Coordinates of C-alpha atoms and ligand atoms in Angstrom, one line a residue:
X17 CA 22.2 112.8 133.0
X18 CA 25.0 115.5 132.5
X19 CA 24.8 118.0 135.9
X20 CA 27.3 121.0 135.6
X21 CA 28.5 121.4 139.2
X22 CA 25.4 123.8 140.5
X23 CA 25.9 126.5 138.4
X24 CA 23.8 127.0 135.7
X25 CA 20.2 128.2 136.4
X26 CA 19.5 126.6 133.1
X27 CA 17.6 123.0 133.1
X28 CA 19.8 120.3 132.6
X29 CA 18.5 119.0 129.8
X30 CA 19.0 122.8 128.2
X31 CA 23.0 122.6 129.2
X32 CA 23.3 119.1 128.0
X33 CA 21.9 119.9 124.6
X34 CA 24.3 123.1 124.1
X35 CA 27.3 120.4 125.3
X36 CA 26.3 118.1 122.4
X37 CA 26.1 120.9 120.0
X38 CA 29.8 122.1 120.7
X39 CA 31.1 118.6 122.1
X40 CA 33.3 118.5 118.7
X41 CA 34.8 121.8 119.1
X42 CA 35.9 120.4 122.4
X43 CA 37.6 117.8 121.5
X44 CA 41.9 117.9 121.7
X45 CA 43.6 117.8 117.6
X46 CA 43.8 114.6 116.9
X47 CA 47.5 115.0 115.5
X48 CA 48.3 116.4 119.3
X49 CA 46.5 112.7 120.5
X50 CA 48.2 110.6 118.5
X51 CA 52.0 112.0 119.5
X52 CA 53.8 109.8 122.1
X53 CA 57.1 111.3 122.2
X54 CA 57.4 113.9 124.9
X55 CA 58.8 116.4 122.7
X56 CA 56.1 116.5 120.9
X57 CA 54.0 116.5 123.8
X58 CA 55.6 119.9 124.9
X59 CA 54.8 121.2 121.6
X60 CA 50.7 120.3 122.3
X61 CA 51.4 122.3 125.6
X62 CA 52.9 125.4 123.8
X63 CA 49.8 125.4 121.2
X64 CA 47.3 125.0 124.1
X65 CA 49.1 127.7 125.8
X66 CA 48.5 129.6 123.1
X67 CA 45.2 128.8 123.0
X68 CA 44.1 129.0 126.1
X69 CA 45.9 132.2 126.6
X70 CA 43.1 133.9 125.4
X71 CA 41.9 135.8 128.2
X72 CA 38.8 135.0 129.7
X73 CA 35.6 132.8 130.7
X74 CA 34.4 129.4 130.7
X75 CA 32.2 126.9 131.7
X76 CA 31.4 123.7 133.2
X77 CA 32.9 120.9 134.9
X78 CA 31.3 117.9 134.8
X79 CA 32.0 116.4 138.4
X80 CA 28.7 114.8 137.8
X81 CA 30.0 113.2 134.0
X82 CA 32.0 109.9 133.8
X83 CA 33.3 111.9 130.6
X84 CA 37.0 111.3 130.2
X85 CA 39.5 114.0 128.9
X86 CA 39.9 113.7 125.3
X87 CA 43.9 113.4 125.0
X88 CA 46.2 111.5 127.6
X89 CA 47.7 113.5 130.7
X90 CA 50.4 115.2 129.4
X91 CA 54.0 115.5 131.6
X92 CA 53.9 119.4 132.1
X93 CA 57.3 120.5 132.9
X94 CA 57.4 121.5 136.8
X95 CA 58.3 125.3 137.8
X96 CA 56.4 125.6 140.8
X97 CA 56.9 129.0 142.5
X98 CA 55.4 128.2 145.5
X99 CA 56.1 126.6 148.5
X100 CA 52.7 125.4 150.9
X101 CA 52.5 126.3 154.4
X102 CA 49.7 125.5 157.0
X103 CA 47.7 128.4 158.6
X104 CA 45.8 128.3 161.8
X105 CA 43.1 126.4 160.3
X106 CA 45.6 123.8 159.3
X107 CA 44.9 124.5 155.6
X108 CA 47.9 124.9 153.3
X109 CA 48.1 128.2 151.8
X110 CA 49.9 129.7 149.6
X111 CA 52.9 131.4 149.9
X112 CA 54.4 133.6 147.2
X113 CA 57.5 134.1 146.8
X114 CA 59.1 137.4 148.0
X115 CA 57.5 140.4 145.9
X116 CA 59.4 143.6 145.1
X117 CA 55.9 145.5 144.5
X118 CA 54.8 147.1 147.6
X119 CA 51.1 148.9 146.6
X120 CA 48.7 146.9 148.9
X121 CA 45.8 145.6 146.7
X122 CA 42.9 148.1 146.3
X123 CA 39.4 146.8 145.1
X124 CA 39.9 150.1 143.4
X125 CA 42.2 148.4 140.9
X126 CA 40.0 145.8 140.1
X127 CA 36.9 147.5 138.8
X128 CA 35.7 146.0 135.8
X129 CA 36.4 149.1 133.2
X130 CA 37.6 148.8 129.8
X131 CA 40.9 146.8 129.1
X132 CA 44.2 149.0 128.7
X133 CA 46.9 146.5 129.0
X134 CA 46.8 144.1 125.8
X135 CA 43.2 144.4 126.0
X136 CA 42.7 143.4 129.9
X137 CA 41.6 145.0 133.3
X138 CA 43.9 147.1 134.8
X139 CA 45.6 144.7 137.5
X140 CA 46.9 145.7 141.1
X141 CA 50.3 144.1 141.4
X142 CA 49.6 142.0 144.8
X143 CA 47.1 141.1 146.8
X144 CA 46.1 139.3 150.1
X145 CA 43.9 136.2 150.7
X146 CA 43.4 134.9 153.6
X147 CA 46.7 136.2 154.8
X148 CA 48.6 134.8 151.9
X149 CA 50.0 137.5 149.7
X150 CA 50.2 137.0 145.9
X151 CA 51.4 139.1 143.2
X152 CA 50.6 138.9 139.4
X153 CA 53.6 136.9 138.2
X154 CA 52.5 134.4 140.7
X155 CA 49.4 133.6 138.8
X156 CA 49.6 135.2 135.4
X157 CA 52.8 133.2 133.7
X158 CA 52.8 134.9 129.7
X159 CA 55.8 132.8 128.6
X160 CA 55.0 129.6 130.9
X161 CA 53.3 127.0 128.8
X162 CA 52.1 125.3 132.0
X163 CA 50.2 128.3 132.9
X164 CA 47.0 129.3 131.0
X165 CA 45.2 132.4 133.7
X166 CA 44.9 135.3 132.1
X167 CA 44.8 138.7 133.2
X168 CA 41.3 138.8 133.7
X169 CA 41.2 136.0 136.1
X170 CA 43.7 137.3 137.9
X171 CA 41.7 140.6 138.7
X172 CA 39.0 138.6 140.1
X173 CA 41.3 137.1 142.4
X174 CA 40.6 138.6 146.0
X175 CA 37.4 140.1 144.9
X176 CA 35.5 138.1 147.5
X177 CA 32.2 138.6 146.5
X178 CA 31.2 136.5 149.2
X179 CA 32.3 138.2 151.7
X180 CA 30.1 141.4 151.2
X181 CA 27.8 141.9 153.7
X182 CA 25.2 143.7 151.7
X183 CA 25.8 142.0 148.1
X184 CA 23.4 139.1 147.2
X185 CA 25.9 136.3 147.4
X186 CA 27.2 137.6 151.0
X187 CA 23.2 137.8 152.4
X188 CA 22.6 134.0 151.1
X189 CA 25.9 133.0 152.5
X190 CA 24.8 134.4 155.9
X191 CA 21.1 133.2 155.4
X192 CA 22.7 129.4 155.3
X193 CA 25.3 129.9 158.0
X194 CA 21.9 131.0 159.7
X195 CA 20.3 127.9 159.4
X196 CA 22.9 125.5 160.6
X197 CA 23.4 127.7 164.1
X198 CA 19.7 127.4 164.3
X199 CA 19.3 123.6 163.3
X200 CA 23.3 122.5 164.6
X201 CA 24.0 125.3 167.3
X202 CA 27.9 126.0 167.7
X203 CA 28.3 123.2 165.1
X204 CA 29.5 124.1 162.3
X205 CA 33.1 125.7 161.4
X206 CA 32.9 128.4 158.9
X207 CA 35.6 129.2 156.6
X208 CA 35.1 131.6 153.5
X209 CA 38.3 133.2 153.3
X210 CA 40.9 129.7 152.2
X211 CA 43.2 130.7 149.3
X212 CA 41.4 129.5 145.4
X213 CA 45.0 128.9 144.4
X214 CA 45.3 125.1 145.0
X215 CA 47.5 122.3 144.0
X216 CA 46.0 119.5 141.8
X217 CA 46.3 117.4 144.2
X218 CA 43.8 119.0 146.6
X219 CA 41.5 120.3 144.0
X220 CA 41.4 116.7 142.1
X221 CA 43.6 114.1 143.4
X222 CA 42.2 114.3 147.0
X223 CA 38.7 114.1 145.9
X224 CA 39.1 111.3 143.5
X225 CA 38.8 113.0 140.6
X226 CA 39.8 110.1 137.6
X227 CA 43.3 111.2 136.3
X228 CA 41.5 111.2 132.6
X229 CA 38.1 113.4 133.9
X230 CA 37.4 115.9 131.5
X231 CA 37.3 118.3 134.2
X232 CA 41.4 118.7 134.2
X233 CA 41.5 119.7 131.2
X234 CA 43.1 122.8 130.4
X235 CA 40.3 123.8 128.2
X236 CA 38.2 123.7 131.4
X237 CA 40.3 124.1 134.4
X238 CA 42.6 127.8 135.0
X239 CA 46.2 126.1 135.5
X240 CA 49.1 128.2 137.4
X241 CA 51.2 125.5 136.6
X242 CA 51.3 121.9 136.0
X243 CA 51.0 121.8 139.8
X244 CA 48.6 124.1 141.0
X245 CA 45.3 125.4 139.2
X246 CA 42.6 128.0 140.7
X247 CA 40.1 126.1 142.3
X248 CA 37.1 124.9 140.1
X249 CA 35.2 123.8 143.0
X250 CA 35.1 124.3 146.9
X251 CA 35.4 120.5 147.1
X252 CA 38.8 121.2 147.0
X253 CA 39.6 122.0 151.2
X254 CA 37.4 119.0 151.8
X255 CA 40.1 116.6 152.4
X256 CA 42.7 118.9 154.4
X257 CA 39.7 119.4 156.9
X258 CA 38.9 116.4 157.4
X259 CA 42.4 115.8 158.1
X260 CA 42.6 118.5 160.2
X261 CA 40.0 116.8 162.3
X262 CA 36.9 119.1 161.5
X263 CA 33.8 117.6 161.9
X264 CA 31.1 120.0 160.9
X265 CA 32.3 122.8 158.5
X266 CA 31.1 125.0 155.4
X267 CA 33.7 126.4 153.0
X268 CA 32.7 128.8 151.0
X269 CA 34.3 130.4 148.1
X270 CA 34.8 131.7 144.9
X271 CA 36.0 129.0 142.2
X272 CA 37.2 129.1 138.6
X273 CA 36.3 127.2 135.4
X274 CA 36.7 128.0 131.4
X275 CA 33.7 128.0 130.1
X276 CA 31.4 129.4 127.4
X277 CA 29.6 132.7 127.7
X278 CA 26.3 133.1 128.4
X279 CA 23.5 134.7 131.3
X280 CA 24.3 132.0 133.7
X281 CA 28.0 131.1 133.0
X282 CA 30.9 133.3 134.0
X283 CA 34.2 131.9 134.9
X284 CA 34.7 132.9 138.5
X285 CA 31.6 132.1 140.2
X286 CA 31.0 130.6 144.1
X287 CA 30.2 127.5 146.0
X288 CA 29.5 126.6 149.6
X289 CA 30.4 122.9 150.9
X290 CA 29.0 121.5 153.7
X291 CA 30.8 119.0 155.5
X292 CA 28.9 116.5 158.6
X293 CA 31.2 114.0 159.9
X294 CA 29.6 110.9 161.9
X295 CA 31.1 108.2 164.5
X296 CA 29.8 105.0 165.1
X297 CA 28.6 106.3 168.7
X298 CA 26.0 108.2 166.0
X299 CA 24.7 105.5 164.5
X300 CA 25.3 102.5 166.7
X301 CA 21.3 103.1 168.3
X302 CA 19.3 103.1 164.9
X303 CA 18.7 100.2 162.5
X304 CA 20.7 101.5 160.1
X305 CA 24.4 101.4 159.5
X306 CA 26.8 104.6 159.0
X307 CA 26.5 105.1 155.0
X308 CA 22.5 104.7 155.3
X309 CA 22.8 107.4 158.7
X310 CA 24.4 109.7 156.9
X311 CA 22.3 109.4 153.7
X312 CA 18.9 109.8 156.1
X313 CA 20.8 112.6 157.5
X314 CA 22.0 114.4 154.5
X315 CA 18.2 114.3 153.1
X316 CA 16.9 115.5 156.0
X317 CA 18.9 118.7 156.3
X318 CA 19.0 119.5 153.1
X319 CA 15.5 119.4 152.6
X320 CA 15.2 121.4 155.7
X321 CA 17.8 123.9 153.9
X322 CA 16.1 124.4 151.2
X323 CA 12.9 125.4 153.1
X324 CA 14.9 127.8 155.1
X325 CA 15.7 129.5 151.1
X326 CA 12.5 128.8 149.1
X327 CA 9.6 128.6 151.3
X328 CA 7.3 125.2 151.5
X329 CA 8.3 124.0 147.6
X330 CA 7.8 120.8 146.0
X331 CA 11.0 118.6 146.4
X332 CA 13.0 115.9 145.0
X333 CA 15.9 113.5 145.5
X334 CA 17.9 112.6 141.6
X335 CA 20.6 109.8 141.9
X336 CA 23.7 111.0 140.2
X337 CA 27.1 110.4 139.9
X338 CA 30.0 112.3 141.7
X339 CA 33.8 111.1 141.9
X340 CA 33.6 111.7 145.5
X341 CA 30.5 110.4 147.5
X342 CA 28.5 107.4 147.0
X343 CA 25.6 107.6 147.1
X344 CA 25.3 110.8 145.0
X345 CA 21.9 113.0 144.8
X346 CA 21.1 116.3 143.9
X347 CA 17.9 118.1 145.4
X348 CA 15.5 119.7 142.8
X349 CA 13.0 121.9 144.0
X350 CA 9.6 122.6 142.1
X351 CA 10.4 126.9 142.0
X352 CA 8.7 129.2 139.6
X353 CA 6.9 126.8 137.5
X354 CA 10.1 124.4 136.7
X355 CA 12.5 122.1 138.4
X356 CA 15.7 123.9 139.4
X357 CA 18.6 121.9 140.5
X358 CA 19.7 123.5 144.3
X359 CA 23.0 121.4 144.8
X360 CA 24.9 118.3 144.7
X361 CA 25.8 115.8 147.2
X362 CA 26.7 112.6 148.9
X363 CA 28.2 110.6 151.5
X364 CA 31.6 110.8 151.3
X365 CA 33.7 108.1 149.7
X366 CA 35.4 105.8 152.6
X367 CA 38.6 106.6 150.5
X368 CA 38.7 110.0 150.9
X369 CA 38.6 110.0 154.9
X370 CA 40.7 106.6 154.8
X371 CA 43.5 108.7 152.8
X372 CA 43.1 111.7 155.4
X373 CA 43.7 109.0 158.2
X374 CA 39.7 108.7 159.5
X375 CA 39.2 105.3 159.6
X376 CA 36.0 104.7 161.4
X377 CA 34.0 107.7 160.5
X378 CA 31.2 108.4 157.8
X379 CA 30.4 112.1 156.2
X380 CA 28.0 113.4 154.0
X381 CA 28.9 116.5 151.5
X382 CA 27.2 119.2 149.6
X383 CA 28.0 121.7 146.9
X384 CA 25.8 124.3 145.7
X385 CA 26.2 127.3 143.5
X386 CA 25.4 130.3 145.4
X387 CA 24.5 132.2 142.3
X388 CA 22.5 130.0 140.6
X389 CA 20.6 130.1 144.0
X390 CA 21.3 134.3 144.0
X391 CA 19.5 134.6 140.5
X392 CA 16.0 132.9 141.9
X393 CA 15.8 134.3 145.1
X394 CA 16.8 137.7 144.1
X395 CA 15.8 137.6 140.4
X396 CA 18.7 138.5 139.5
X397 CA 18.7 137.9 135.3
X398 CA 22.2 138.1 134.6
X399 CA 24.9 136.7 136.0
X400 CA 27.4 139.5 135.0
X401 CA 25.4 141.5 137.7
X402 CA 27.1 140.1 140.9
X403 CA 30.3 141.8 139.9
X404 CA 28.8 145.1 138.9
X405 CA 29.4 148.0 141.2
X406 CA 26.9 150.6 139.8
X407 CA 25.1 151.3 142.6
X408 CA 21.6 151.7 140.8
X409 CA 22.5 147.6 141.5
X410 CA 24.3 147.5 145.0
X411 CA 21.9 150.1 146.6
X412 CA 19.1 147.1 146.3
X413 CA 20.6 144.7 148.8
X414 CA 21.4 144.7 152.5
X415 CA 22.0 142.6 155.0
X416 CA 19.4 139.9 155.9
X417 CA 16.8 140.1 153.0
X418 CA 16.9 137.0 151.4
X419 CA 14.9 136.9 148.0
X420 CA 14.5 141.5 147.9
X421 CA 13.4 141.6 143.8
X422 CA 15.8 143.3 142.1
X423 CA 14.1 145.9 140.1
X424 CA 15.9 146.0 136.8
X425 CA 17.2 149.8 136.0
X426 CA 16.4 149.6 132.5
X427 CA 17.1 147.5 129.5
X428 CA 20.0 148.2 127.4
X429 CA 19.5 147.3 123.6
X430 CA 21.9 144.3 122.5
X431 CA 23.8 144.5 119.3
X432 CA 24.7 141.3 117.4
X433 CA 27.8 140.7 115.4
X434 CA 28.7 137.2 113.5
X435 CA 31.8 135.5 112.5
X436 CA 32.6 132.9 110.5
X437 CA 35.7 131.1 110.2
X438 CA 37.8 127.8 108.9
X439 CA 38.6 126.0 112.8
X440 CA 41.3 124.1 113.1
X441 CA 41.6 120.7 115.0
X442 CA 43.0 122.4 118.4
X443 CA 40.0 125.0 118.3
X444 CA 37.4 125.4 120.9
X445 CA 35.4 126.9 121.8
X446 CA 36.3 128.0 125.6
X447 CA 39.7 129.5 124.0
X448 CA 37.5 131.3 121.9
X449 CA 35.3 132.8 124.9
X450 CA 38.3 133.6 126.3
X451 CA 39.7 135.9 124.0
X452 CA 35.9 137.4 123.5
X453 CA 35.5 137.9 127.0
X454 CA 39.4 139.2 127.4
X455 CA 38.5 142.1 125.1
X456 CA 35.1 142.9 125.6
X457 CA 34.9 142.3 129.3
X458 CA 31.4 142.2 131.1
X459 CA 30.0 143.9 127.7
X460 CA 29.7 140.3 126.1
X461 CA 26.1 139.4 126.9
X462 CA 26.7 135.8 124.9
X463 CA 28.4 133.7 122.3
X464 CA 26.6 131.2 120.4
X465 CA 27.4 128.8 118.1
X466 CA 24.8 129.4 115.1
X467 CA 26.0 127.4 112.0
X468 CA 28.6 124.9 111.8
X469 CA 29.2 122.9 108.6
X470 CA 31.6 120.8 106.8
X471 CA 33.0 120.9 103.3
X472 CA 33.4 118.5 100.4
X473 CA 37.5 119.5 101.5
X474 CA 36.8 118.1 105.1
X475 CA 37.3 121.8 106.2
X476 CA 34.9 122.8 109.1
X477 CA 33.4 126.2 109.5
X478 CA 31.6 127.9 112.8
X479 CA 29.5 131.1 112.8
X480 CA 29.3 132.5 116.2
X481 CA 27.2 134.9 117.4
X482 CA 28.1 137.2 119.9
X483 CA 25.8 139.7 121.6
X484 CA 27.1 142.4 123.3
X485 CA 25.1 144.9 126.1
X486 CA 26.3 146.4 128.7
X487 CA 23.8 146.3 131.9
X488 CA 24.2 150.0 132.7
X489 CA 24.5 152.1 129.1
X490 CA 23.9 152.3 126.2
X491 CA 26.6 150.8 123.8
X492 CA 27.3 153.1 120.7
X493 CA 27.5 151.5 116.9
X494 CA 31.7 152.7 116.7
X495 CA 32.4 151.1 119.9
X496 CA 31.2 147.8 119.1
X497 CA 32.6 147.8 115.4
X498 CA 35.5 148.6 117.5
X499 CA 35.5 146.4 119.7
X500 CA 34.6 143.3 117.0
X501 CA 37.3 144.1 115.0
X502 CA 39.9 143.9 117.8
X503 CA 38.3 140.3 118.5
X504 CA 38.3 139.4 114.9
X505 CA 41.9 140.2 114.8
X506 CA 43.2 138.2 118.0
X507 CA 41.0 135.2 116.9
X508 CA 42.6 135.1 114.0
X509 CA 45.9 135.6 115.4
X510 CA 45.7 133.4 118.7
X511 CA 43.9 130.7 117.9
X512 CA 44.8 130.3 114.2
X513 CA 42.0 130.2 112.3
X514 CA 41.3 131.6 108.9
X515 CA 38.3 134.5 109.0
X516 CA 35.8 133.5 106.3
Ligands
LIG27 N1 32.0 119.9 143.8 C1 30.8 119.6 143.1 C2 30.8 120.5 141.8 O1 31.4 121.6 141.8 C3 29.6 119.9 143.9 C4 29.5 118.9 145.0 C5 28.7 117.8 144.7 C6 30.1 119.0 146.2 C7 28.5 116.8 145.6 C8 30.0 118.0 147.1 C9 29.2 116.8 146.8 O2 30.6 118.0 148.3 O3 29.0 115.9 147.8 O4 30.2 120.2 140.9

């Protein structure tokens, strides 16, 4: 069974039948497979620069697939402009290097208006996470092939939706921490303010992510070089805490994949991890040894968890697959009349604390999607919501009520435009969500595939539907022409495909 990583409040079954409808457009050009020298290779990097340069969105990771990447790692020439330094926590941060722009970032600069700069959010030139300060050209690299983030990532950077008090990620945030000082008092280590701009080594490496996992792919992952990527999962700090000699901790954080568009997918989104370590002193009383512990313990607080969020539901345990625990489950809870996936988890592969010098310990490990949770408990329908700061949507939260309905201000009409092109082997459709989402911002409801077909020529063609509505106006008929003819234009210019 294909899991996305928490995220989608879709079944599974739903998000693995749109994944076999647009595998092929997924897939790397063949031509770029097949070239060995490294030359050529650079040249694949440059056209999947250019494609993924396309600003915006994306979807899934499959830590939960065995799928493979579809074209061999590729040797990225090396430019990293950073240098890693440890914080207090013992976390390596990032460190930009020296910036000539002084304006302090201003949420201000980040609101989600209409693009002016090449069709993108206005940006602020630096900001600060978690003490680390980082300026645009840090992150957004338009002439390094190595680098794919695009503006629009980059003004989600800092955003910290987590982090607000009153908004409905920050109150389920606070509603967990909640639970493990009640169940685990004084146990648990909270972090929610670690940098998302990791190497690949902590975000993939460390957590034994295969070296061919789909999940590296450019297509899916935000690169800032061929060194260091934006996060795509909080997983990513596990490994430097444990090294760090945490024992009890929950990370929590916003994380980055490419992904299609849709009401649940949006390419920043945010995960809590959880983190119990055990020593044999923990389990040297029962019958059972550390791996089984862990696993009885895992269940057991999770299960509690989930009661703490939904009430007295129906539960059950899924065996699964993740590159970094073994066993692997994901809790489903019986919620609204259907099986919704709450998280992913494990105990923690013996390789992962071996390599992080813990030899004689056992931990288990979750990750859940704290708005796929958000949308239930709230009923929030749209995930473009969480970032909007119209206040006929903020005024409905505050601090400590979990699962207040959010009343919907009204119901904008949508407005459907198609397009049909020729692809081309290198197309997908990520690149193209990207450059959708990079001009039409949160006003892109969704972009489905709805014909695809073949020619006697071997030529491929792909109607896509994209629904635009905004969540707080009405939309009039010249702005979207407007708008649809901009993205006609840069598909056909960025990702090379002939308009039909
Ligand atoms: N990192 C996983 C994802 O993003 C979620 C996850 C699953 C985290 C299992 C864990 C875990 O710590 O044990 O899909």
């Amino acid at each position: 069974m294909v899991r996305d990583g928490s995220r989608s409040v879709k079944t599974p079954s739903d998000r693995t039948e749109k994944r076999e409808k647009t595998k092929t457009s997924r897939c790397l050009p063949i031509y770029l497979r097949k070239k060995k020298k490294v030359e050529e290779r650079f040249i694949t990097m440059l056209i999947q620069r250019a494609l993924s340069r396309a600003r915006v969105p994306s979807t899934s990771r499959y830590f939960s697939s065995l799928s493979s990447i579809q074209m061999q790692t590729i040797n990225l020439p090396k430019s990293p402009p950073f240098s890693f330094s440890s914080n207090n926590h013992g976390c390596n941060f990032l460190k930009s290097k020296p910036s000539s722009v002084s304006s302090p970032y201003s949420t201000a600069a980040f609101s989600l208006g209409k693009s002016n700069r090449k069709g993108v959010v206005p940006l602020a030139a630096l900001l600060q996470i978690g003490g680390v300060q980082i300026a645009t050209d840090d992150v957004v690299k338009e002439n390094d092939p190595t680098n794919n983030v695009p503006d629009s990532i980059f003004a989600k950077l800092g955003m910290q939706l987590h982090r607000r008090e009153n908004h409905p990620l920050g109150i389920l945030k606070k509603t967990i921490y909640d639970y493990f000082d009640i169940n685990f008092p004084g146990k648990f280590e909270k972090f929610d303010d670690l940098c998302p701009i990791v190497t690949v080594k902590q975000n993939f490496d460390d957590v034994l992510v295969p070296p061919d996992h789909v999940s590296r792919s450019y297509n899916d992952t935000y690169y800032v070089n061929s060194d260091t990527v934006l996060r795509c999962h909080t997983s990513a700090h596990q490994a430097e805490l444990f090294r760090n000699g945490h024992t009890h901790f929950l990370v929590t954080g916003d994380v980055y994949r490419r992904d299609s568009i849709d009401g649940t997918h949006y390419p920043v989104f945010h995960q809590m991890e959880g983190v119990r370590v055990f020593s044999p002193e923990d389990w040297s009383g029962s019958d059972m040894d550390g791996t089984a512990y862990a696993a009885a313990d895992l269940k057991r607080s999770l299960e509690g968890l989930a009661k703490h969020l939904f009430g007295a539901v129906e539960m059950r345990w899924v065996d699964t697959y993740f590159p970094f625990t073994n066993p692997s489950y994901e809790l489903e809870i019986f919620f609204q009349g259907k099986w919704l996936e709450v998280l992913g988890c494990g105990v923690t592969e013996q390789a992962i604390l071996h390599a992080s010098g813990r030899t004689d310990i056992v931990a288990w490990a979750f990750g859940l999607g704290l708005e796929r949770l958000a949308m239930v408990l709230f009923d929030i329908p749209d995930i473009r919501l969480f970032w909007s700061s119209d206040e006929r949507f903020t005024s409905q939260f505050s601090e400590g009520k979990l699962g207040v309905k959010f009343k919907p201000f009204s119901k904008f009409p949508p407005c459907y435009k198609d397009m049909s092109f020729w692809i081309n082997d290198g197309f997908t459709e990520n690149n193209l969500c990207e450059i959708v989402r990079g001009i039409a911002g949160d006003l892109v409801e969704e972009v489905t595939l709805i014909d695809n077909f073949t020619n006697k020529k071997g030529m491929t063609s792909h109607c896509y539907r994209i629904t635009y509505r905004s969540m707080e106006r009405s939309l009039t008929d010249d702005e979207i022409n407007e708008l649809q003819e901009q993205v006609r234009e840069a598909v056909q210019n960025k990702l090379n495909v002939v308009l039909r």
